[in-house]
XYZ file of C-alpha atoms in Angstrom:
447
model
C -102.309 -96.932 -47.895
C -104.670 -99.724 -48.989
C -103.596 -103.275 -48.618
C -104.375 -105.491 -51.390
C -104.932 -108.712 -48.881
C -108.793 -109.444 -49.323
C -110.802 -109.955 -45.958
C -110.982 -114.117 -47.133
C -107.193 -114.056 -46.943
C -107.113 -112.790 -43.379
C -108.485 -116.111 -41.385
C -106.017 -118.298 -43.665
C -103.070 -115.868 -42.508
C -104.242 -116.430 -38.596
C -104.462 -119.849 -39.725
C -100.731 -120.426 -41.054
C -99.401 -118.532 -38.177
C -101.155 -120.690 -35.341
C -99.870 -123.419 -36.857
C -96.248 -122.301 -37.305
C -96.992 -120.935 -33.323
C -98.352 -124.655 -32.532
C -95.766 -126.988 -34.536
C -92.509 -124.743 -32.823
C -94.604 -125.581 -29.662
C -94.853 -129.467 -30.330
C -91.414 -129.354 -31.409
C -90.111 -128.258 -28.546
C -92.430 -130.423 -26.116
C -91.476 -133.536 -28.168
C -87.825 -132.653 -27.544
C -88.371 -132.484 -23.995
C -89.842 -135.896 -23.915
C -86.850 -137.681 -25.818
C -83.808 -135.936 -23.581
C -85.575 -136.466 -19.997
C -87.569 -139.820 -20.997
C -90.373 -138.217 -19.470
C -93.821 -138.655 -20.725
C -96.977 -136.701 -19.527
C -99.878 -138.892 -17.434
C -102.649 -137.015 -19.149
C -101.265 -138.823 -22.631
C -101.624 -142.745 -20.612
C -105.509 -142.204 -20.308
C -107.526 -144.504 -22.873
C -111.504 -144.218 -23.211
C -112.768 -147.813 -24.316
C -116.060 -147.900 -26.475
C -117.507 -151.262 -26.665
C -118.620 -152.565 -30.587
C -120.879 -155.377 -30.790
C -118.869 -158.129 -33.095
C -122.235 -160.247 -33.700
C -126.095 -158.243 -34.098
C -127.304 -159.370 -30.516
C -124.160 -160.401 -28.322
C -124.781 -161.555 -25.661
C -121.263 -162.385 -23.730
C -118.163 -159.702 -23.388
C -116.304 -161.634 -25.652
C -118.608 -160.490 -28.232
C -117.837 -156.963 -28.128
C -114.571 -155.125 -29.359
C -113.019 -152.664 -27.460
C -111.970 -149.562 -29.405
C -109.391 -147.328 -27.334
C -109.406 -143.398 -28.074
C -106.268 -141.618 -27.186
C -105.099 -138.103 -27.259
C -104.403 -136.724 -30.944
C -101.334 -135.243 -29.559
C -99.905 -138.602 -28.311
C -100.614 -139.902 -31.874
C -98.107 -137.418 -33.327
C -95.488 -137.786 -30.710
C -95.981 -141.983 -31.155
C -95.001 -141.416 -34.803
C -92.154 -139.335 -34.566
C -90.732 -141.881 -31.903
C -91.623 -145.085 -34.409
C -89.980 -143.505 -36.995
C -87.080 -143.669 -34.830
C -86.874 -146.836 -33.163
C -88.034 -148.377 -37.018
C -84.862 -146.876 -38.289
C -83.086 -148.497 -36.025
C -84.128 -151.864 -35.815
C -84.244 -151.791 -39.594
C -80.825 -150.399 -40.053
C -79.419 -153.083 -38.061
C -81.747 -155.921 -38.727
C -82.792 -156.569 -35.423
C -85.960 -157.918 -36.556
C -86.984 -161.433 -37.509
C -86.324 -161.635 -41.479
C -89.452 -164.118 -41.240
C -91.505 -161.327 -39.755
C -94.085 -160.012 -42.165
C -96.416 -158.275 -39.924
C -96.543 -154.370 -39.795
C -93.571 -153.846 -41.898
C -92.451 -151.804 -44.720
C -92.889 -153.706 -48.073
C -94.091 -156.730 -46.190
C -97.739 -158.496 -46.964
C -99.583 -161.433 -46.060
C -99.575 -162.200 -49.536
C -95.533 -162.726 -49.509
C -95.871 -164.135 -45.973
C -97.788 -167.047 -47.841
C -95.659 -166.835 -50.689
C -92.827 -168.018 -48.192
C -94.764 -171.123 -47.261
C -96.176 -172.241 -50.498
C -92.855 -172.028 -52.070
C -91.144 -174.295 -49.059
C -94.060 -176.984 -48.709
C -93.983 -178.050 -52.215
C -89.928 -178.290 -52.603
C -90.466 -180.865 -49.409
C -93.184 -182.976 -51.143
C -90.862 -182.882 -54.306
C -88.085 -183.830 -52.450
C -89.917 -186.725 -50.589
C -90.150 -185.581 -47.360
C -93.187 -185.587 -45.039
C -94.698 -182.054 -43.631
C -96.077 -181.500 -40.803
C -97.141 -177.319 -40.937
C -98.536 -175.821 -37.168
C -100.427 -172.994 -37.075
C -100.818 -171.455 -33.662
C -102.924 -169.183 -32.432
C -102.157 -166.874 -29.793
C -104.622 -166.196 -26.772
C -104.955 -162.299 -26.665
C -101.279 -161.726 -27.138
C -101.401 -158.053 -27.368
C -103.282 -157.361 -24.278
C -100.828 -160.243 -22.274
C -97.182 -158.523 -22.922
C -95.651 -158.429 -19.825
C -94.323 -154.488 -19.261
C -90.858 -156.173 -17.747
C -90.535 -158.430 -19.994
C -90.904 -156.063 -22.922
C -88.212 -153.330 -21.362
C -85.697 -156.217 -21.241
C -86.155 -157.309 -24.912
C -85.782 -152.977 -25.902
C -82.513 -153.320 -23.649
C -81.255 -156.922 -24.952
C -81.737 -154.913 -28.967
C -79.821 -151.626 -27.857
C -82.626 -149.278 -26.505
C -81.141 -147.815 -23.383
C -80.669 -144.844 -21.335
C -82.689 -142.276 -21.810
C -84.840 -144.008 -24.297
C -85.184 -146.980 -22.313
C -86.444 -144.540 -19.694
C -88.724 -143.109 -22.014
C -90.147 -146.450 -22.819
C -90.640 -147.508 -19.486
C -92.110 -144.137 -18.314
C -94.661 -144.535 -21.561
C -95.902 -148.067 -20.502
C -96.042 -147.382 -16.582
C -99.403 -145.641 -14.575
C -101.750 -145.822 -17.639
C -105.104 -145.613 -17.171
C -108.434 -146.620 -18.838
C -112.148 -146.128 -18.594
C -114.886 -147.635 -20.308
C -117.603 -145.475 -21.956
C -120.976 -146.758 -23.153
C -123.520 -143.790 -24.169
C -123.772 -140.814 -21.565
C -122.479 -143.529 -18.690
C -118.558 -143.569 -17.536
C -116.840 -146.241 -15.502
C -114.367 -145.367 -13.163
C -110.507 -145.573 -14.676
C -108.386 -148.782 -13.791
C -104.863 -149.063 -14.053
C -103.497 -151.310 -16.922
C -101.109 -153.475 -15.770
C -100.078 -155.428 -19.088
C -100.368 -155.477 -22.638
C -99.508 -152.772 -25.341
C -101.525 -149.943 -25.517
C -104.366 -150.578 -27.739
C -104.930 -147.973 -30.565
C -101.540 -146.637 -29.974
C -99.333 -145.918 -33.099
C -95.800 -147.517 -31.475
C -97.810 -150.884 -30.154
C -97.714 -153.295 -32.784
C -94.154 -152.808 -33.572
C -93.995 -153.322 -29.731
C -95.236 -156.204 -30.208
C -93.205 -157.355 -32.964
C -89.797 -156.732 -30.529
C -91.530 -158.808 -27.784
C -92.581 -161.752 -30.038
C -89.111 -161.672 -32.116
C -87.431 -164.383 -30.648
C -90.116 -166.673 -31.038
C -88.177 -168.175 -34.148
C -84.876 -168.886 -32.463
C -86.879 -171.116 -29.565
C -87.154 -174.184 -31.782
C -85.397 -176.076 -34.753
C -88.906 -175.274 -36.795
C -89.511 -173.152 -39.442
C -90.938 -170.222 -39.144
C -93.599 -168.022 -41.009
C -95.033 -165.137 -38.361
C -97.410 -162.291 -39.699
C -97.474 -160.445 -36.144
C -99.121 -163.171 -33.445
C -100.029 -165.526 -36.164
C -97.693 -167.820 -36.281
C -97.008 -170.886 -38.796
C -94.440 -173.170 -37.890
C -93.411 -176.384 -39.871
C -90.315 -178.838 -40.379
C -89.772 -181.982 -42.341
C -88.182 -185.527 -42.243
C -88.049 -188.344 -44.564
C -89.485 -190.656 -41.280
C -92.831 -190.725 -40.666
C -91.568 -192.112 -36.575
C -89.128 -189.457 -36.295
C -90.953 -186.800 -37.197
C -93.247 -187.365 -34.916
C -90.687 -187.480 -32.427
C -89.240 -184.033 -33.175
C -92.420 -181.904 -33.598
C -93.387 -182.925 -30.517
C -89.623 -182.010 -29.046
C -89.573 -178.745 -30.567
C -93.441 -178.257 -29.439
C -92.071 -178.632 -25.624
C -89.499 -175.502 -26.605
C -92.261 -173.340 -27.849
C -94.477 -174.396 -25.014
C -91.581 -173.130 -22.746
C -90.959 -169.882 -24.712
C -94.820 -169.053 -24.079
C -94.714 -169.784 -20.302
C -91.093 -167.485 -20.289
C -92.998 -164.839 -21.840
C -96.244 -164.888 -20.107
C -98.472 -166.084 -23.465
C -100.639 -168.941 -23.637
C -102.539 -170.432 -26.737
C -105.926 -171.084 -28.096
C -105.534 -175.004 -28.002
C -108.898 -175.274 -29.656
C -107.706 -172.789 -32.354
C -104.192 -174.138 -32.810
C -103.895 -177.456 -35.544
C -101.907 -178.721 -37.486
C -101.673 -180.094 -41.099
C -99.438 -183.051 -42.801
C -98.302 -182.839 -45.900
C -96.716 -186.316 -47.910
C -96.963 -188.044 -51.058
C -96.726 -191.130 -48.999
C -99.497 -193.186 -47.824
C -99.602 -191.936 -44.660
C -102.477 -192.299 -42.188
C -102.894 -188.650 -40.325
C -104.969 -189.706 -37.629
C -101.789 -191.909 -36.319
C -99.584 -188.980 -36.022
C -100.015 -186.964 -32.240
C -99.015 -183.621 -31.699
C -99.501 -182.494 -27.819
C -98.375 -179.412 -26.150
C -98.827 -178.574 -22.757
C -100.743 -181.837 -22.505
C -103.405 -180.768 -24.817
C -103.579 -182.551 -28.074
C -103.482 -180.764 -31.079
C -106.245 -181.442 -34.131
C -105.447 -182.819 -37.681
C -106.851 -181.035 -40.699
C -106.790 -181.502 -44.707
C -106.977 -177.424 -44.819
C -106.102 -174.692 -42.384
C -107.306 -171.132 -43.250
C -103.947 -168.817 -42.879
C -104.218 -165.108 -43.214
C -107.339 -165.353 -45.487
C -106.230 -167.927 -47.805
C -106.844 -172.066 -46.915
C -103.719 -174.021 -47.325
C -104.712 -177.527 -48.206
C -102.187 -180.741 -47.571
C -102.188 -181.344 -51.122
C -101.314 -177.794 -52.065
C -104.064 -177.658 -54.623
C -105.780 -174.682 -53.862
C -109.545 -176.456 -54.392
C -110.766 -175.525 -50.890
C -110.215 -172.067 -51.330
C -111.065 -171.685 -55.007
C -114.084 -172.773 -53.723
C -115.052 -170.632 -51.146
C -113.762 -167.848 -53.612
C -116.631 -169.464 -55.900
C -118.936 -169.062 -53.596
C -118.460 -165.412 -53.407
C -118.082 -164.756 -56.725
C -121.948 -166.744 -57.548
C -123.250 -164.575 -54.595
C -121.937 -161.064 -56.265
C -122.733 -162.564 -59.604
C -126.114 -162.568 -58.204
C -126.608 -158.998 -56.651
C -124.948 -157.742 -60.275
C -127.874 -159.602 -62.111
C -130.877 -157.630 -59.943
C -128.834 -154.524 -59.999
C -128.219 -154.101 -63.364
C -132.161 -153.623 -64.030
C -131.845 -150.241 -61.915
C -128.405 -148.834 -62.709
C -125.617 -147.811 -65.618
C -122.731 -150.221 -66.452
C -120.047 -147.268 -64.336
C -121.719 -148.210 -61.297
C -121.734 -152.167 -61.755
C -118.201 -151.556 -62.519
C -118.419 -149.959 -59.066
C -119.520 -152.879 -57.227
C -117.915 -155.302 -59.561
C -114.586 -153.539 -57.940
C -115.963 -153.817 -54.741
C -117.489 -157.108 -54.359
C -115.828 -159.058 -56.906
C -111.967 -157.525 -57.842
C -110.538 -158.035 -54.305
C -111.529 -161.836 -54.204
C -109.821 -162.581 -57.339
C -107.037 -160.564 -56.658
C -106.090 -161.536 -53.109
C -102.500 -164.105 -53.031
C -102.994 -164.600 -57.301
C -99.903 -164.351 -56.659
C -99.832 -167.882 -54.857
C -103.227 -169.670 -55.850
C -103.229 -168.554 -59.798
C -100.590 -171.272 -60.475
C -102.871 -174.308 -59.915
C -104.243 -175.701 -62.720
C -106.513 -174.611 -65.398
C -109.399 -177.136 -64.496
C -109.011 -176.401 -60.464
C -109.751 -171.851 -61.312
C -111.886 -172.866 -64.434
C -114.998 -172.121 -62.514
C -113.483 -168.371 -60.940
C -113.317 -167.864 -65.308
C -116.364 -168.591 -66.010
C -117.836 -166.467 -62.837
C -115.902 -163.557 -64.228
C -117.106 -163.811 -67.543
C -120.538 -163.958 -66.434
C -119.847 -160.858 -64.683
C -118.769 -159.020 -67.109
C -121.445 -159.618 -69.527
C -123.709 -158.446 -66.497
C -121.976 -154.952 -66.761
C -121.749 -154.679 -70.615
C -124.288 -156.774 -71.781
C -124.071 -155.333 -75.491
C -122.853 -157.497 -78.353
C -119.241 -156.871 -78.902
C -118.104 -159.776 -80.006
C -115.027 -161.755 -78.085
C -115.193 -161.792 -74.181
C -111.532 -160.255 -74.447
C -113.141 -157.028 -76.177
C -116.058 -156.268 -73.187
C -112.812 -156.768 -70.811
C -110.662 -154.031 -73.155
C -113.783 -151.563 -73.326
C -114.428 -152.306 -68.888
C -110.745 -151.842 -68.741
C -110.297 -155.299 -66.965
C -107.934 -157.857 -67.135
C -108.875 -161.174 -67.675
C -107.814 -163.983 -64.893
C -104.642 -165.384 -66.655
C -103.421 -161.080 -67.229
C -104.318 -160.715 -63.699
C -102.159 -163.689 -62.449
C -99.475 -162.360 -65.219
C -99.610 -158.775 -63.988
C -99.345 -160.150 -60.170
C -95.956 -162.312 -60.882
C -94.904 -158.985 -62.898
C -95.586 -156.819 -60.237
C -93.753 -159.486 -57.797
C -90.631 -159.800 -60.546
C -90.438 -155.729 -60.380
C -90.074 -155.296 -56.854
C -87.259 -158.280 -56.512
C -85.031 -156.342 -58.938
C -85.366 -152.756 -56.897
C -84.918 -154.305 -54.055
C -88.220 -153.527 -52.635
C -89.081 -157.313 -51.554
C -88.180 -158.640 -47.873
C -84.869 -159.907 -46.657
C -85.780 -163.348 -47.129
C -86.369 -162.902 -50.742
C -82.820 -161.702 -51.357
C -81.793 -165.370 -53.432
C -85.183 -166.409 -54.469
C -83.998 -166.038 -57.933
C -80.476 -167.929 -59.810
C -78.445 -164.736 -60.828
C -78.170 -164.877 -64.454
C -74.098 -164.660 -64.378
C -74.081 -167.962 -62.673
C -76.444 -169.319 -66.155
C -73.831 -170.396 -69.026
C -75.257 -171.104 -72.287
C -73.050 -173.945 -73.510
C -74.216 -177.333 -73.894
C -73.847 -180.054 -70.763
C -74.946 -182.988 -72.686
C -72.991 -185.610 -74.294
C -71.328 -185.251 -77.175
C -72.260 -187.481 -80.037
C -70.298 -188.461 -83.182
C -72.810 -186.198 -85.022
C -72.566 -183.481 -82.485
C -68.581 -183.820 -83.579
C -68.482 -183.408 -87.017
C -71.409 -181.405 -88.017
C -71.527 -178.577 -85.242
């Protein structure tokens, strides 16, 4: 009897069995791992391949280690973050302020949660003053004790504590740099790097960062902002550098240290205040005044009028304008559309969110760039700039902006925003629609 399988269909039926033969397999090994708390050695060696971060470096700290670890550790990491993610999640174990490696969290809300706190202050009279810290080499500096006991202190235990512990013991790591090998080193600290479980690792050790001081907090993984108010220019002097002592001892508790040449701060008043006369110190070290910090790609300015960044957004925009203009000589208006997505689209697009509220003659000259760019790509004569963006299928800036606070208003009503958004809005049953005003004798007799 014939069989009707072709001889193409036989390697795709080896194939599907192997991998039925190799998944049961995993399945099994992976079970093995989460009942004992075991975890193999030969999954805690890392090969380290430097990258230059600059064209000629010249120093180690110019290169960036990348750490290759086994693909079947990957797999195993994933299945055990899904787990311990569940958890935490379910019982909201982590920071609501954390925005860093999380579902449905950005750094686009993370700065939607300062900009919208800074401005009620200034409205409210109150003077700012908004840290930003930056963390020296926090990943690689997580003390392996210190971590176990924060995965105990948030329910981890037993077996999976074991499991934990066993993962972050005896690893090894080598450093690999064309056809030559160092010897391995043990790794006494730090999360693994390129490992699947580490940053949320990180985000349990660094969780209780916000509960060390009377500031508010902002943290997008080790980047931190931290900022409180007071009506007293004396007093809150007095209390940032109070709360500043807490943080400093949370950092020596937990083994961390700061870039104090990295770390500023920023104050924010309507007042007539002179910012050189306020001191911040921690540790002893004195911390730098600025009129703009940069904060997860974005530059928050102490008069919260987005003009610094729209700026350096400007500056990239004339620069892409620029290659558009030589390239359009060679190439078809799809492919400037190409680059116009890559080199333009993600600039403007970035926090809109945040920066497109500022006013009309602050983005006037992101507009103009755009419309300039667009008659690059379709330089024929259709009439209105709001037909060539129709026919690129491209919204203009103000759409854009509408579409981001659209897309922002959709995800608050599913639920699909962070905790912390939760009563960003008035419900509309607390809204009645009689009048509150005074009644007049005309209001009386003619209503």
């Amino acid at each position: 009897m014939k069989s009707n399988s072709s001889p193409n269909d036989i390697p795709s039926k080896f194939l599907k069995i192997a991998s039925c033969i190799v998944s049961e397999w995993l399945s099994k090994f992976f079970n093995k791992c989460m009942t004992t708390g075991e975890f193999p050695d030969s999954w805690k060696i890392a090969h380290i391949t430097p990258i230059p971060k600059v064209h000629s470096p010249s120093s180690w700290s110019e290169y960036r280690p990348i750490s290759v670890l086994p693909v079947l550790l990957k797999l195993f990491e994933k299945v055990l973050y899904h787990r311990v993610y569940s958890y935490l999640t379910e019982h909201n174990l982590i920071d609501k302020r954390q925005y860093g490696f999380r579902k449905n969290h950005s750094t686009e809300l993370a700065i939607t949660t300062i900009y919208d706190e800074l401005p009620r202050n200034l409205d409210n009279k109150l003077i700012t003053c908004s840290l930003f810290l930056d963390l020296s080499k926090a990943f690689d500096c997580c003390d392996h004790e210190i971590l176990l006991d924060k995965l105990c202190h948030d329910g981890i235990r037993g077996v999976s504590h074991k499991l934990f512990s066993n993962f972050l013991h005896n690893r090894m790591q080598c450093t690999i740099i064309g056809a030559f090998k160092s010897s391995y080193k043990r790794i006494s600290c730090g999360v693994p790097q390129g490992s699947v479980i580490s940053p949320l690792l990180f985000l349990i050790y660094i969780n209780d960062i916000a509960k060390a001081s009377s500031f508010h907090s902002t943290l997008f993984a080790d980047d931190n902002n931290l900022h409180i108010s007071n009506s007293c220019f004396n007093v809150l002097q007095t209390t940032v550098n109070l709360q500043l002592c807490k943080i400093d001892h949370w950092l020596r508790a937990n083994k961390l240290s700061l870039y104090y040449n990295k770390t500023n701060f920023m104050l924010l008043t309507s007042r007539k205040h002179n910012p050189a006369s306020f001191k911040v110190t921690i540790n002893n070290h004195n911390i730098s005044s600025e009129d703009n910090l940069k904060y997860l790609g974005v530059l928050l300015d102490n008069k919260l009028s987005w003009k610094p960044y729209v700026q350096k957004v400007k500056t990239q925009l004339s620069t892409a304008c620029g290659i558009l203009s030589k390239l359009k000589h060679y190439t078809t208006p799809p492919v400037l559309k190409v680059v116009y997505n890559s080199l333009i689209h993600p600039y403007l697009n970035y926090s809109i969110l945040n920066w497109g509220c500022a006013s009309n003659a602050t983005i006037q000259p992101l507009i103009k760039l755009r419309n300039k760019a667009m008659k690059i790509i379709n330089p024929t004569n259709m009439g209105s700039l709001e037909e060539h963006f129709q026919h690129l299928n491209i919204l203009c800036l103000p759409k854009l902006y509408s579409f981001s606070v659209g897309k922002f208003i959709h995800s608050y009503h599913n639920k699909l925003l962070p905790n912390h958004f939760d009563e960003y809005f008035i419900p509309l049953s607390s809204i009645h629609y009689h009048s509150t005003r005074l009644a007049t004798s005309r209001d009386l007799f003619f209503t």
